[in-house]
Amino acid sequence: MRIVTNEKLIRRNAKVGQIVGLISLLILGVGLVISLTHPEWGMITLSALIFGFLLSQIGLFFGNRWARRPRLDELLNQALKGLSREYTLYHYTTPAYHLLVGPAGIWVIVTKYQRGRITYHRGRWRQHGGPLLWYLRLFAQEGIGRPDLEIKAETEAVEKLLRKHLPEEDVPPVEALLVFTHPEVQLEAEEAPVPTLHLRDLKKFLKPRLKSRRLSPEQLQRIRAVLEGGEEGTSSEETDGQ
């Protein structure tokens, strides 16, 4: 399997997360000091605490996605290690964060690292966890959000890019997967609009589907040319595969 990664973007965003995190701690510290030394400055204290908290959430998002090791792209690399060399896994170089391309088709892979019990019921995603969940949302991870909207946006963006540069007959349907990476997550998402699975089950899920050959070598070459057109700061490597 060939892996193409935007290392420049990863380094930049990891640094942004660190800087924003430090600034948020500084602002929160200033707010705390003001609250102790000048109680009458209530509005200033409140503003500092709110602004510092918002910045901390931004720093948390960047840190979890770009700085925490192993990163999400590294986890996917390991999970899919051994795929045929006909397949290419793109990280942060296409309109989708993670994109798998090969003879069997194209898959957008949306990753989530949240823990606890994740359910999908009647069109709604929910993360269950009681008081621990509230603590994690404040200090360790953001909520699950709307994976369905993320998947729709990334899938449509990939299709739009391909249709812009290729004839319609060369653009295959873009499929999607929702993959949770935390080892302690419990999934109850049989009704989900796209396959939803744990990272450890990803290769097993894909294996029978990768046996088909829906795209010719010529189609794949044209698709890869579009996806890799002029992206700076990327690295390419190959893992063992047949």
Short mmCIF file of N, CA and C in Angstrom, two decimals, residues 36-182:
data_model
loop_
_atom_site.label_atom_id
_atom_site.label_comp_id
_atom_site.label_asym_id
_atom_site.label_seq_id
_atom_site.Cartn_x
_atom_site.Cartn_y
_atom_site.Cartn_z
N LEU A 36 -8.85 36.94 42.28
CA LEU A 36 -8.37 36.89 43.66
C LEU A 36 -7.91 38.25 44.16
N THR A 37 -7.31 39.03 43.27
CA THR A 37 -6.74 40.32 43.70
C THR A 37 -7.69 41.50 43.52
N HIS A 38 -8.59 41.40 42.55
CA HIS A 38 -9.53 42.50 42.29
C HIS A 38 -10.93 41.92 42.10
N PRO A 39 -11.58 41.50 43.15
CA PRO A 39 -12.92 40.91 43.03
C PRO A 39 -13.93 41.84 42.37
N GLU A 40 -13.67 43.14 42.47
CA GLU A 40 -14.62 44.09 41.89
C GLU A 40 -14.58 44.11 40.36
N TRP A 41 -13.56 43.54 39.79
CA TRP A 41 -13.45 43.50 38.32
C TRP A 41 -14.12 42.24 37.77
N GLY A 42 -15.34 42.04 38.16
CA GLY A 42 -16.03 40.80 37.82
C GLY A 42 -16.18 40.56 36.33
N MET A 43 -16.53 41.59 35.57
CA MET A 43 -16.74 41.41 34.13
C MET A 43 -15.44 41.07 33.41
N ILE A 44 -14.35 41.71 33.84
CA ILE A 44 -13.05 41.41 33.22
C ILE A 44 -12.67 39.96 33.50
N THR A 45 -12.87 39.55 34.75
CA THR A 45 -12.55 38.16 35.12
C THR A 45 -13.38 37.17 34.31
N LEU A 46 -14.68 37.43 34.22
CA LEU A 46 -15.57 36.54 33.49
C LEU A 46 -15.19 36.46 32.02
N SER A 47 -14.88 37.62 31.43
CA SER A 47 -14.50 37.65 30.01
C SER A 47 -13.22 36.85 29.78
N ALA A 48 -12.24 37.02 30.68
CA ALA A 48 -10.98 36.30 30.54
C ALA A 48 -11.18 34.80 30.65
N LEU A 49 -12.02 34.39 31.60
CA LEU A 49 -12.25 32.96 31.79
C LEU A 49 -12.99 32.35 30.59
N ILE A 50 -13.98 33.07 30.08
CA ILE A 50 -14.73 32.55 28.92
C ILE A 50 -13.83 32.47 27.69
N PHE A 51 -13.07 33.53 27.44
CA PHE A 51 -12.19 33.55 26.28
C PHE A 51 -11.10 32.48 26.41
N GLY A 52 -10.55 32.36 27.60
CA GLY A 52 -9.52 31.34 27.83
C GLY A 52 -10.06 29.94 27.63
N PHE A 53 -11.29 29.71 28.09
CA PHE A 53 -11.90 28.39 27.93
C PHE A 53 -12.13 28.08 26.45
N LEU A 54 -12.65 29.05 25.70
CA LEU A 54 -12.89 28.83 24.27
C LEU A 54 -11.58 28.52 23.54
N LEU A 55 -10.53 29.26 23.87
CA LEU A 55 -9.23 28.98 23.26
C LEU A 55 -8.72 27.60 23.63
N SER A 56 -8.97 27.19 24.87
CA SER A 56 -8.52 25.86 25.30
C SER A 56 -9.20 24.77 24.49
N GLN A 57 -10.47 24.98 24.12
CA GLN A 57 -11.17 23.98 23.31
C GLN A 57 -10.60 23.91 21.90
N ILE A 58 -10.21 25.07 21.36
CA ILE A 58 -9.57 25.08 20.04
C ILE A 58 -8.23 24.36 20.11
N GLY A 59 -7.44 24.67 21.15
CA GLY A 59 -6.16 23.99 21.33
C GLY A 59 -6.33 22.50 21.51
N LEU A 60 -7.39 22.12 22.22
CA LEU A 60 -7.68 20.70 22.44
C LEU A 60 -7.98 19.99 21.12
N PHE A 61 -8.79 20.64 20.27
CA PHE A 61 -9.12 20.05 18.98
C PHE A 61 -7.86 19.83 18.14
N PHE A 62 -7.04 20.86 18.04
CA PHE A 62 -5.82 20.75 17.24
C PHE A 62 -4.86 19.73 17.84
N GLY A 63 -4.75 19.74 19.17
CA GLY A 63 -3.84 18.80 19.81
C GLY A 63 -4.25 17.36 19.63
N ASN A 64 -5.54 17.07 19.79
CA ASN A 64 -6.02 15.70 19.65
C ASN A 64 -5.87 15.18 18.22
N ARG A 65 -6.11 16.05 17.26
CA ARG A 65 -6.08 15.60 15.87
C ARG A 65 -4.67 15.58 15.29
N TRP A 66 -3.83 16.55 15.67
CA TRP A 66 -2.57 16.72 14.97
C TRP A 66 -1.33 16.41 15.80
N ALA A 67 -1.42 16.46 17.12
CA ALA A 67 -0.22 16.32 17.94
C ALA A 67 -0.17 15.02 18.75
N ARG A 68 -1.32 14.51 19.14
CA ARG A 68 -1.33 13.32 19.98
C ARG A 68 -0.82 12.10 19.21
N ARG A 69 0.08 11.35 19.81
CA ARG A 69 0.62 10.16 19.18
C ARG A 69 0.10 8.90 19.83
N PRO A 70 -0.20 7.86 19.03
CA PRO A 70 -0.16 7.92 17.57
C PRO A 70 -1.30 8.76 17.01
N ARG A 71 -1.00 9.49 15.92
CA ARG A 71 -2.01 10.31 15.29
C ARG A 71 -3.03 9.42 14.57
N LEU A 72 -4.13 10.05 14.17
CA LEU A 72 -5.17 9.30 13.48
C LEU A 72 -4.66 8.69 12.18
N ASP A 73 -3.84 9.43 11.44
CA ASP A 73 -3.31 8.87 10.19
C ASP A 73 -2.39 7.69 10.47
N GLU A 74 -1.61 7.76 11.55
CA GLU A 74 -0.72 6.66 11.89
C GLU A 74 -1.51 5.41 12.29
N LEU A 75 -2.62 5.60 12.99
CA LEU A 75 -3.46 4.47 13.37
C LEU A 75 -4.06 3.79 12.13
N LEU A 76 -4.50 4.59 11.17
CA LEU A 76 -5.04 4.02 9.93
C LEU A 76 -3.96 3.28 9.14
N ASN A 77 -2.76 3.86 9.09
CA ASN A 77 -1.66 3.19 8.40
C ASN A 77 -1.42 1.80 8.97
N GLN A 78 -1.40 1.72 10.29
CA GLN A 78 -1.15 0.44 10.94
C GLN A 78 -2.30 -0.54 10.70
N ALA A 79 -3.53 -0.04 10.78
CA ALA A 79 -4.70 -0.91 10.62
C ALA A 79 -4.80 -1.49 9.21
N LEU A 80 -4.34 -0.73 8.21
CA LEU A 80 -4.46 -1.17 6.82
C LEU A 80 -3.15 -1.70 6.26
N LYS A 81 -2.17 -1.86 7.11
CA LYS A 81 -0.87 -2.36 6.68
C LYS A 81 -1.02 -3.71 5.98
N GLY A 82 -0.34 -3.86 4.86
CA GLY A 82 -0.40 -5.11 4.13
C GLY A 82 -1.34 -5.11 2.94
N LEU A 83 -2.09 -4.01 2.75
CA LEU A 83 -2.94 -3.94 1.56
C LEU A 83 -2.07 -3.95 0.30
N SER A 84 -2.66 -4.36 -0.78
CA SER A 84 -1.96 -4.43 -2.06
C SER A 84 -1.36 -3.08 -2.43
N ARG A 85 -0.27 -3.13 -3.17
CA ARG A 85 0.39 -1.91 -3.64
C ARG A 85 -0.46 -1.14 -4.65
N GLU A 86 -1.52 -1.75 -5.10
CA GLU A 86 -2.44 -1.05 -6.00
C GLU A 86 -3.25 0.02 -5.26
N TYR A 87 -3.23 -0.01 -3.94
CA TYR A 87 -4.03 0.91 -3.14
C TYR A 87 -3.18 2.06 -2.61
N THR A 88 -3.79 3.24 -2.57
CA THR A 88 -3.14 4.43 -2.03
C THR A 88 -4.01 5.01 -0.94
N LEU A 89 -3.38 5.32 0.20
CA LEU A 89 -4.08 5.94 1.33
C LEU A 89 -3.58 7.37 1.46
N TYR A 90 -4.50 8.32 1.29
CA TYR A 90 -4.15 9.74 1.34
C TYR A 90 -4.54 10.33 2.70
N HIS A 91 -3.62 11.08 3.29
CA HIS A 91 -3.90 11.77 4.55
C HIS A 91 -3.70 13.28 4.36
N TYR A 92 -4.77 14.04 4.50
CA TYR A 92 -4.72 15.51 4.52
C TYR A 92 -4.19 16.11 3.21
N THR A 93 -4.33 15.40 2.11
CA THR A 93 -3.89 15.93 0.82
C THR A 93 -5.04 16.07 -0.17
N THR A 94 -6.24 15.64 0.23
CA THR A 94 -7.42 15.70 -0.63
C THR A 94 -8.54 16.41 0.13
N PRO A 95 -9.69 16.65 -0.50
CA PRO A 95 -10.80 17.27 0.24
C PRO A 95 -11.27 16.45 1.44
N ALA A 96 -10.92 15.17 1.50
CA ALA A 96 -11.21 14.33 2.67
C ALA A 96 -9.94 14.19 3.50
N TYR A 97 -10.09 14.18 4.82
CA TYR A 97 -8.91 14.00 5.67
C TYR A 97 -8.19 12.69 5.33
N HIS A 98 -8.96 11.61 5.16
CA HIS A 98 -8.37 10.30 4.88
C HIS A 98 -9.14 9.67 3.72
N LEU A 99 -8.41 9.23 2.71
CA LEU A 99 -9.05 8.72 1.49
C LEU A 99 -8.29 7.49 1.01
N LEU A 100 -9.01 6.40 0.80
CA LEU A 100 -8.42 5.16 0.28
C LEU A 100 -8.86 4.97 -1.17
N VAL A 101 -7.89 4.77 -2.05
CA VAL A 101 -8.17 4.67 -3.49
C VAL A 101 -7.50 3.42 -4.05
N GLY A 102 -8.25 2.64 -4.82
CA GLY A 102 -7.67 1.45 -5.44
C GLY A 102 -8.62 0.86 -6.46
N PRO A 103 -8.28 -0.30 -7.00
CA PRO A 103 -9.10 -0.92 -8.05
C PRO A 103 -10.55 -1.15 -7.64
N ALA A 104 -10.81 -1.36 -6.34
CA ALA A 104 -12.18 -1.64 -5.89
C ALA A 104 -13.01 -0.37 -5.71
N GLY A 105 -12.37 0.80 -5.77
CA GLY A 105 -13.13 2.04 -5.63
C GLY A 105 -12.45 3.06 -4.74
N ILE A 106 -13.26 4.00 -4.24
CA ILE A 106 -12.78 5.11 -3.42
C ILE A 106 -13.59 5.15 -2.13
N TRP A 107 -12.88 5.26 -1.01
CA TRP A 107 -13.53 5.34 0.29
C TRP A 107 -13.05 6.57 1.05
N VAL A 108 -13.98 7.41 1.47
CA VAL A 108 -13.70 8.45 2.46
C VAL A 108 -13.75 7.77 3.83
N ILE A 109 -12.70 7.97 4.63
CA ILE A 109 -12.66 7.39 5.97
C ILE A 109 -12.69 8.53 6.98
N VAL A 110 -13.80 8.67 7.67
CA VAL A 110 -13.93 9.69 8.72
C VAL A 110 -13.60 9.01 10.05
N THR A 111 -12.67 9.60 10.79
CA THR A 111 -12.20 9.00 12.04
C THR A 111 -12.72 9.77 13.25
N LYS A 112 -12.99 9.02 14.31
CA LYS A 112 -13.39 9.60 15.60
C LYS A 112 -12.62 8.88 16.70
N TYR A 113 -12.13 9.63 17.68
CA TYR A 113 -11.35 9.01 18.76
C TYR A 113 -12.10 9.04 20.09
N GLN A 114 -13.38 9.40 20.09
CA GLN A 114 -14.14 9.46 21.34
C GLN A 114 -14.28 8.07 21.96
N ARG A 115 -14.38 8.06 23.28
CA ARG A 115 -14.54 6.81 24.02
C ARG A 115 -15.97 6.69 24.55
N GLY A 116 -16.26 5.62 25.29
CA GLY A 116 -17.58 5.44 25.88
C GLY A 116 -18.53 4.74 24.92
N ARG A 117 -19.81 4.87 25.20
CA ARG A 117 -20.85 4.22 24.38
C ARG A 117 -21.37 5.23 23.36
N ILE A 118 -21.27 4.86 22.10
CA ILE A 118 -21.71 5.71 20.99
C ILE A 118 -22.91 5.04 20.34
N THR A 119 -24.00 5.80 20.22
CA THR A 119 -25.21 5.23 19.62
C THR A 119 -25.70 6.09 18.47
N TYR A 120 -26.38 5.43 17.54
CA TYR A 120 -27.10 6.13 16.47
C TYR A 120 -28.51 5.60 16.46
N HIS A 121 -29.47 6.49 16.71
CA HIS A 121 -30.86 6.06 16.79
C HIS A 121 -31.76 7.18 16.29
N ARG A 122 -32.63 6.84 15.37
CA ARG A 122 -33.59 7.80 14.82
C ARG A 122 -32.91 9.06 14.29
N GLY A 123 -31.83 8.85 13.57
CA GLY A 123 -31.16 9.97 12.92
C GLY A 123 -30.27 10.80 13.81
N ARG A 124 -29.98 10.34 15.03
CA ARG A 124 -29.17 11.14 15.95
C ARG A 124 -28.00 10.32 16.50
N TRP A 125 -26.84 10.98 16.52
CA TRP A 125 -25.67 10.41 17.17
C TRP A 125 -25.62 10.89 18.62
N ARG A 126 -25.28 9.99 19.52
CA ARG A 126 -25.15 10.38 20.93
C ARG A 126 -23.95 9.66 21.54
N GLN A 127 -23.29 10.38 22.44
CA GLN A 127 -22.19 9.81 23.21
C GLN A 127 -22.61 9.74 24.67
N HIS A 128 -22.58 8.55 25.25
CA HIS A 128 -23.04 8.35 26.62
C HIS A 128 -21.84 8.15 27.53
N GLY A 129 -21.94 8.69 28.76
CA GLY A 129 -20.81 8.51 29.66
C GLY A 129 -20.98 9.14 31.02
N GLY A 130 -22.10 9.80 31.28
CA GLY A 130 -22.35 10.38 32.59
C GLY A 130 -21.38 11.50 32.94
N PRO A 131 -21.05 11.67 34.23
CA PRO A 131 -20.16 12.75 34.67
C PRO A 131 -18.79 12.69 34.00
N LEU A 132 -18.29 11.47 33.75
CA LEU A 132 -16.99 11.35 33.09
C LEU A 132 -17.00 12.00 31.72
N LEU A 133 -18.11 11.87 31.01
CA LEU A 133 -18.21 12.46 29.68
C LEU A 133 -18.10 13.97 29.75
N TRP A 134 -18.76 14.59 30.72
CA TRP A 134 -18.67 16.05 30.86
C TRP A 134 -17.24 16.47 31.17
N TYR A 135 -16.56 15.71 32.01
CA TYR A 135 -15.16 16.02 32.32
C TYR A 135 -14.30 15.93 31.07
N LEU A 136 -14.49 14.86 30.29
CA LEU A 136 -13.70 14.68 29.08
C LEU A 136 -13.95 15.79 28.08
N ARG A 137 -15.19 16.22 27.97
CA ARG A 137 -15.50 17.30 27.02
C ARG A 137 -14.83 18.60 27.42
N LEU A 138 -14.69 18.82 28.72
CA LEU A 138 -14.07 20.05 29.19
C LEU A 138 -12.56 20.02 29.07
N PHE A 139 -11.94 18.86 29.34
CA PHE A 139 -10.50 18.85 29.51
C PHE A 139 -9.75 17.87 28.61
N ALA A 140 -10.43 16.98 27.91
CA ALA A 140 -9.68 15.95 27.19
C ALA A 140 -10.11 15.78 25.73
N GLN A 141 -11.37 15.94 25.39
CA GLN A 141 -11.80 15.71 24.01
C GLN A 141 -13.09 16.45 23.73
N GLU A 142 -13.28 16.83 22.45
CA GLU A 142 -14.54 17.45 22.09
C GLU A 142 -15.61 16.38 21.90
N GLY A 143 -16.86 16.82 21.79
CA GLY A 143 -17.95 15.87 21.61
C GLY A 143 -17.90 15.21 20.24
N ILE A 144 -18.81 14.28 20.04
CA ILE A 144 -18.81 13.51 18.80
C ILE A 144 -19.26 14.35 17.61
N GLY A 145 -20.04 15.40 17.85
CA GLY A 145 -20.48 16.27 16.76
C GLY A 145 -21.51 15.60 15.86
N ARG A 146 -21.43 15.91 14.56
CA ARG A 146 -22.36 15.36 13.56
C ARG A 146 -21.56 14.61 12.50
N PRO A 147 -21.19 13.37 12.77
CA PRO A 147 -20.42 12.61 11.77
C PRO A 147 -21.12 12.51 10.42
N ASP A 148 -22.46 12.45 10.43
CA ASP A 148 -23.18 12.35 9.16
C ASP A 148 -22.94 13.55 8.27
N LEU A 149 -22.88 14.74 8.87
CA LEU A 149 -22.62 15.95 8.09
C LEU A 149 -21.17 16.00 7.61
N GLU A 150 -20.23 15.55 8.45
CA GLU A 150 -18.83 15.50 8.05
C GLU A 150 -18.66 14.56 6.86
N ILE A 151 -19.27 13.39 6.95
CA ILE A 151 -19.17 12.41 5.87
C ILE A 151 -19.75 12.96 4.57
N LYS A 152 -20.92 13.58 4.67
CA LYS A 152 -21.57 14.15 3.48
C LYS A 152 -20.69 15.22 2.85
N ALA A 153 -20.13 16.11 3.68
CA ALA A 153 -19.31 17.20 3.16
C ALA A 153 -18.04 16.67 2.48
N GLU A 154 -17.36 15.73 3.11
CA GLU A 154 -16.12 15.21 2.55
C GLU A 154 -16.38 14.40 1.28
N THR A 155 -17.43 13.59 1.30
CA THR A 155 -17.76 12.78 0.12
C THR A 155 -18.10 13.67 -1.07
N GLU A 156 -18.94 14.66 -0.85
CA GLU A 156 -19.33 15.56 -1.94
C GLU A 156 -18.14 16.36 -2.44
N ALA A 157 -17.23 16.74 -1.55
CA ALA A 157 -16.06 17.52 -1.96
C ALA A 157 -15.13 16.69 -2.85
N VAL A 158 -14.95 15.42 -2.51
CA VAL A 158 -14.11 14.55 -3.34
C VAL A 158 -14.76 14.35 -4.71
N GLU A 159 -16.06 14.09 -4.73
CA GLU A 159 -16.76 13.91 -6.01
C GLU A 159 -16.68 15.17 -6.86
N LYS A 160 -16.82 16.32 -6.23
CA LYS A 160 -16.76 17.59 -6.97
C LYS A 160 -15.40 17.79 -7.60
N LEU A 161 -14.33 17.48 -6.84
CA LEU A 161 -12.98 17.63 -7.38
C LEU A 161 -12.77 16.71 -8.58
N LEU A 162 -13.19 15.47 -8.47
CA LEU A 162 -12.99 14.52 -9.57
C LEU A 162 -13.81 14.91 -10.79
N ARG A 163 -15.05 15.34 -10.58
CA ARG A 163 -15.89 15.73 -11.72
C ARG A 163 -15.38 16.99 -12.41
N LYS A 164 -14.66 17.80 -11.67
CA LYS A 164 -14.11 19.02 -12.25
C LYS A 164 -13.01 18.72 -13.26
N HIS A 165 -12.28 17.63 -13.05
CA HIS A 165 -11.11 17.34 -13.87
C HIS A 165 -11.23 16.09 -14.73
N LEU A 166 -12.27 15.28 -14.51
CA LEU A 166 -12.38 14.02 -15.24
C LEU A 166 -13.73 13.91 -15.93
N PRO A 167 -13.80 13.14 -17.02
CA PRO A 167 -15.11 12.88 -17.63
C PRO A 167 -15.97 12.05 -16.68
N GLU A 168 -17.27 12.16 -16.83
CA GLU A 168 -18.20 11.53 -15.91
C GLU A 168 -17.98 10.02 -15.80
N GLU A 169 -17.63 9.38 -16.91
CA GLU A 169 -17.46 7.92 -16.88
C GLU A 169 -16.24 7.47 -16.06
N ASP A 170 -15.34 8.40 -15.77
CA ASP A 170 -14.15 8.06 -14.97
C ASP A 170 -14.35 8.32 -13.48
N VAL A 171 -15.50 8.86 -13.10
CA VAL A 171 -15.75 9.20 -11.69
C VAL A 171 -16.61 8.11 -11.06
N PRO A 172 -16.04 7.28 -10.20
CA PRO A 172 -16.82 6.22 -9.55
C PRO A 172 -17.59 6.78 -8.36
N PRO A 173 -18.57 6.04 -7.85
CA PRO A 173 -19.23 6.46 -6.61
C PRO A 173 -18.20 6.51 -5.47
N VAL A 174 -18.27 7.53 -4.67
CA VAL A 174 -17.37 7.66 -3.52
C VAL A 174 -18.09 7.12 -2.29
N GLU A 175 -17.57 6.06 -1.72
CA GLU A 175 -18.18 5.47 -0.54
C GLU A 175 -17.55 6.06 0.72
N ALA A 176 -18.13 5.73 1.87
CA ALA A 176 -17.65 6.32 3.12
C ALA A 176 -17.70 5.30 4.25
N LEU A 177 -16.79 5.48 5.20
CA LEU A 177 -16.73 4.67 6.41
C LEU A 177 -16.54 5.59 7.60
N LEU A 178 -17.15 5.25 8.72
CA LEU A 178 -16.94 5.96 9.97
C LEU A 178 -16.19 5.02 10.90
N VAL A 179 -14.98 5.42 11.31
CA VAL A 179 -14.10 4.53 12.07
C VAL A 179 -13.77 5.17 13.41
N PHE A 180 -14.02 4.44 14.48
CA PHE A 180 -13.68 4.88 15.84
C PHE A 180 -12.39 4.20 16.27
N THR A 181 -11.47 4.98 16.83
CA THR A 181 -10.13 4.48 17.10
C THR A 181 -9.87 4.16 18.56
N HIS A 182 -10.68 4.68 19.48
CA HIS A 182 -10.39 4.45 20.91
C HIS A 182 -10.65 2.99 21.27
#
